[in-house]
Amino acid sequence: MIKEEIFVTKPYLPPKEEYEEYLKYIWESRHLTNNGKLLMEFIGKLSELMGVKQCLPMSNGHMALELMLQAFGLSGEVITTPYTFASTTHAIVRNGLTPVFCDIRESDCTMDPDKIEALITEKTSAIVPVHVYGMPCDVEAIEAIAKKHNLKVIYDAAHAFGETINGRNVAQFGDASMFSFHATKCFTSIEGGCAVAKDPDVMLRIYQLQNFGIMDEENVVFVGANAKMNEFQAAMGLCNLKHFEENTLRRKAVVEHYVEKLEGIEGLRFFDYKSDSVTFNYSYFPIFIDKDKYGLSRDDVYKYLLENNVHARKYFYPITSEFECYKDCGFKGNVSVAKRMSECVLTLPLYVDLDLEIVDDICDLLRNASAMVKKS
Ligand SMILES: *Cc1c(COP(=O)(O)O)cnc(C)c1O
């Protein structure tokens, strides 16, 4: 039994004085939202980090995705993955589009490029893959298919902030990407998110859509929403950006500790974080439990950890295609791998200041649970 309750994540907060510096400025300027100076500064720093010409931080990641899809003027069907957070599928459906679910790869839980083409019809307008857990999709294969069929690729990159693929920031792939800066994500502006699109016309539409579709004082050109980032969020983003690199290293140490301690436990699988092509942000540590080999089911392990004060989470279970709200929609797609992975996954606690001794304790629990059932 671990003495304190351990949650799957704990938001990082910067030293209070650093945030207070920005608060001083906000109090002096009395500029709270609508293109404040801190937001402008945040945009500059983010664009630089991501190596993109334009980006737009917004109130949250979900609205960034929803409005981004709207900005592309998509219609008909969108090929996507059900192995994700509710937001991805909701953003598609709330745009009046029909999700067509593509199965995932067992190796990294991202969309399986070999299964995309069979799902393309004359109604397909885009592909919305997810860099789930910060595992980058096979961007080359996906974008080659999209090019061949003249489809947009819009990534849900909510988990992938700061990562690079072959030396290029993940934000540079596809037609557009959405990042989430929610408190539970590896980089946070309390609530928040960011839209990145290559086409400046699309970027302008996103900008107008997140401010009620207003073009100027007398012209409203789109049925927009309100998804602007305020100065308090931008200030938190600016503070946290300064600590992003060191925080990533600290999470990396936690992940490496997990890997070292869990290696060799029969029936437990986790991702390989050694890669020549990808730099990870180490946001999540999912494990996949093979009941036959490990001796306990995912749900048994979940309960056992909880009894010992460890709040692991079933990210991502159930898959979005099984949500009650989509039950009677008849959305298409054979997603047997996604379903199987969602039934055996458990995401373990991982955050910047997670004590390595607690990681040891969690790993001991996982090792002993299996040993105990095998003995009996
Ligand atoms: C967190 C998340 C979102 C939504 O981001 P918010 O900032 O919480 O609105 C979308 N997609 C995925 C995969 C996420 O994990």
Coordinates of N, CA, C and O and ligand atoms in Angstrom, one line a residue, residues 60-63 65 84-85 87-88 130 156 158-159 178-182 184-185 191-193 284 316, ligand 1:
N60 N -9.0 26.3 -25.7 CA -8.7 24.9 -25.4 C -8.4 24.1 -26.7 O -8.7 24.6 -27.8
G61 N -7.9 22.9 -26.5 CA -7.6 22.1 -27.7 C -8.8 21.7 -28.5 O -8.8 21.6 -29.7
H62 N -9.8 21.3 -27.8 CA -11.0 20.8 -28.5 C -11.6 21.9 -29.5 O -11.9 21.6 -30.6
M63 N -11.7 23.1 -29.0 CA -12.2 24.2 -29.9 C -11.3 24.4 -31.0 O -11.7 24.7 -32.1
L65 N -9.5 22.2 -32.5 CA -9.8 21.1 -33.5 C -11.1 21.3 -34.2 O -11.2 21.2 -35.5
T84 N -8.8 7.1 -29.0 CA -8.5 8.5 -28.7 C -9.5 9.0 -27.6 O -10.4 8.3 -27.2
F85 N -9.2 10.2 -27.2 CA -10.1 10.9 -26.3 C -11.4 11.3 -27.0 O -11.3 11.5 -28.3
S87 N -12.8 14.0 -27.6 CA -12.8 15.2 -28.3 C -12.6 15.0 -29.8 O -13.2 15.7 -30.6
T88 N -11.7 14.1 -30.2 CA -11.4 13.9 -31.7 C -12.7 13.6 -32.4 O -13.0 14.2 -33.5
V130 N -4.5 10.6 -35.0 CA -4.1 11.1 -33.6 C -2.7 10.6 -33.3 O -2.4 9.4 -33.4
D156 N -4.8 15.3 -34.8 CA -5.0 15.6 -33.4 C -3.7 15.3 -32.8 O -3.3 14.2 -32.5
A158 N -2.8 16.5 -29.8 CA -3.0 17.0 -28.5 C -1.9 16.4 -27.5 O -1.5 17.1 -26.6
H159 N -1.4 15.2 -27.8 CA -0.4 14.6 -26.9 C 1.0 14.8 -27.4 O 2.0 14.3 -26.7
M178 N -3.5 20.1 -34.2 CA -4.1 20.7 -33.0 C -3.3 20.2 -31.8 O -3.0 19.0 -31.7
F179 N -2.9 21.1 -30.9 CA -2.2 20.8 -29.7 C -3.1 21.1 -28.5 O -3.9 22.1 -28.6
S180 N -3.1 20.4 -27.4 CA -3.8 20.7 -26.2 C -2.8 21.1 -25.1 O -1.8 20.5 -24.9
F181 N -3.2 22.2 -24.5 CA -2.4 22.7 -23.3 C -3.3 22.6 -22.1 O -3.2 23.4 -21.1
H182 N -4.1 21.6 -22.0 CA -4.9 21.4 -20.8 C -4.0 21.0 -19.6 O -2.9 20.5 -19.8
T184 N -3.9 18.7 -17.7 CA -3.4 17.3 -17.6 C -2.3 17.0 -18.7 O -1.7 15.9 -18.7
K185 N -2.1 17.9 -19.6 CA -1.1 17.6 -20.7 C 0.3 18.0 -20.2 O 0.5 18.7 -19.2
E191 N -6.2 25.8 -19.1 CA -6.9 25.3 -20.2 C -6.2 25.9 -21.4 O -5.6 27.0 -21.3
G192 N -6.3 25.3 -22.6 CA -5.7 26.0 -23.7 C -5.4 25.0 -24.8 O -5.4 23.7 -24.6
G193 N -5.1 25.5 -26.0 CA -4.7 24.6 -27.1 C -4.2 25.5 -28.2 O -4.0 26.7 -28.0
Y284 N 2.9 10.1 -21.5 CA 2.1 9.0 -20.9 C 2.9 7.8 -20.8 O 3.8 7.6 -21.6
F316 N -7.0 4.3 -23.6 CA -8.3 4.9 -24.0 C -9.3 3.8 -24.0 O -9.3 3.0 -24.9
Ligands
LIG1 C1 -6.9 16.5 -24.3 C2 -7.3 16.1 -25.7 C3 -8.1 16.8 -26.6 C4 -8.8 18.1 -26.2 O1 -8.0 19.0 -25.6 P1 -8.6 20.1 -24.6 O2 -7.5 21.1 -24.5 O3 -8.8 19.3 -23.3 O4 -9.8 20.6 -25.1 C5 -8.3 16.3 -27.8 N1 -7.7 15.2 -28.3 C6 -7.0 14.4 -27.4 C7 -6.4 13.1 -28.0 C8 -6.8 14.8 -26.1 O5 -6.1 14.0 -25.3

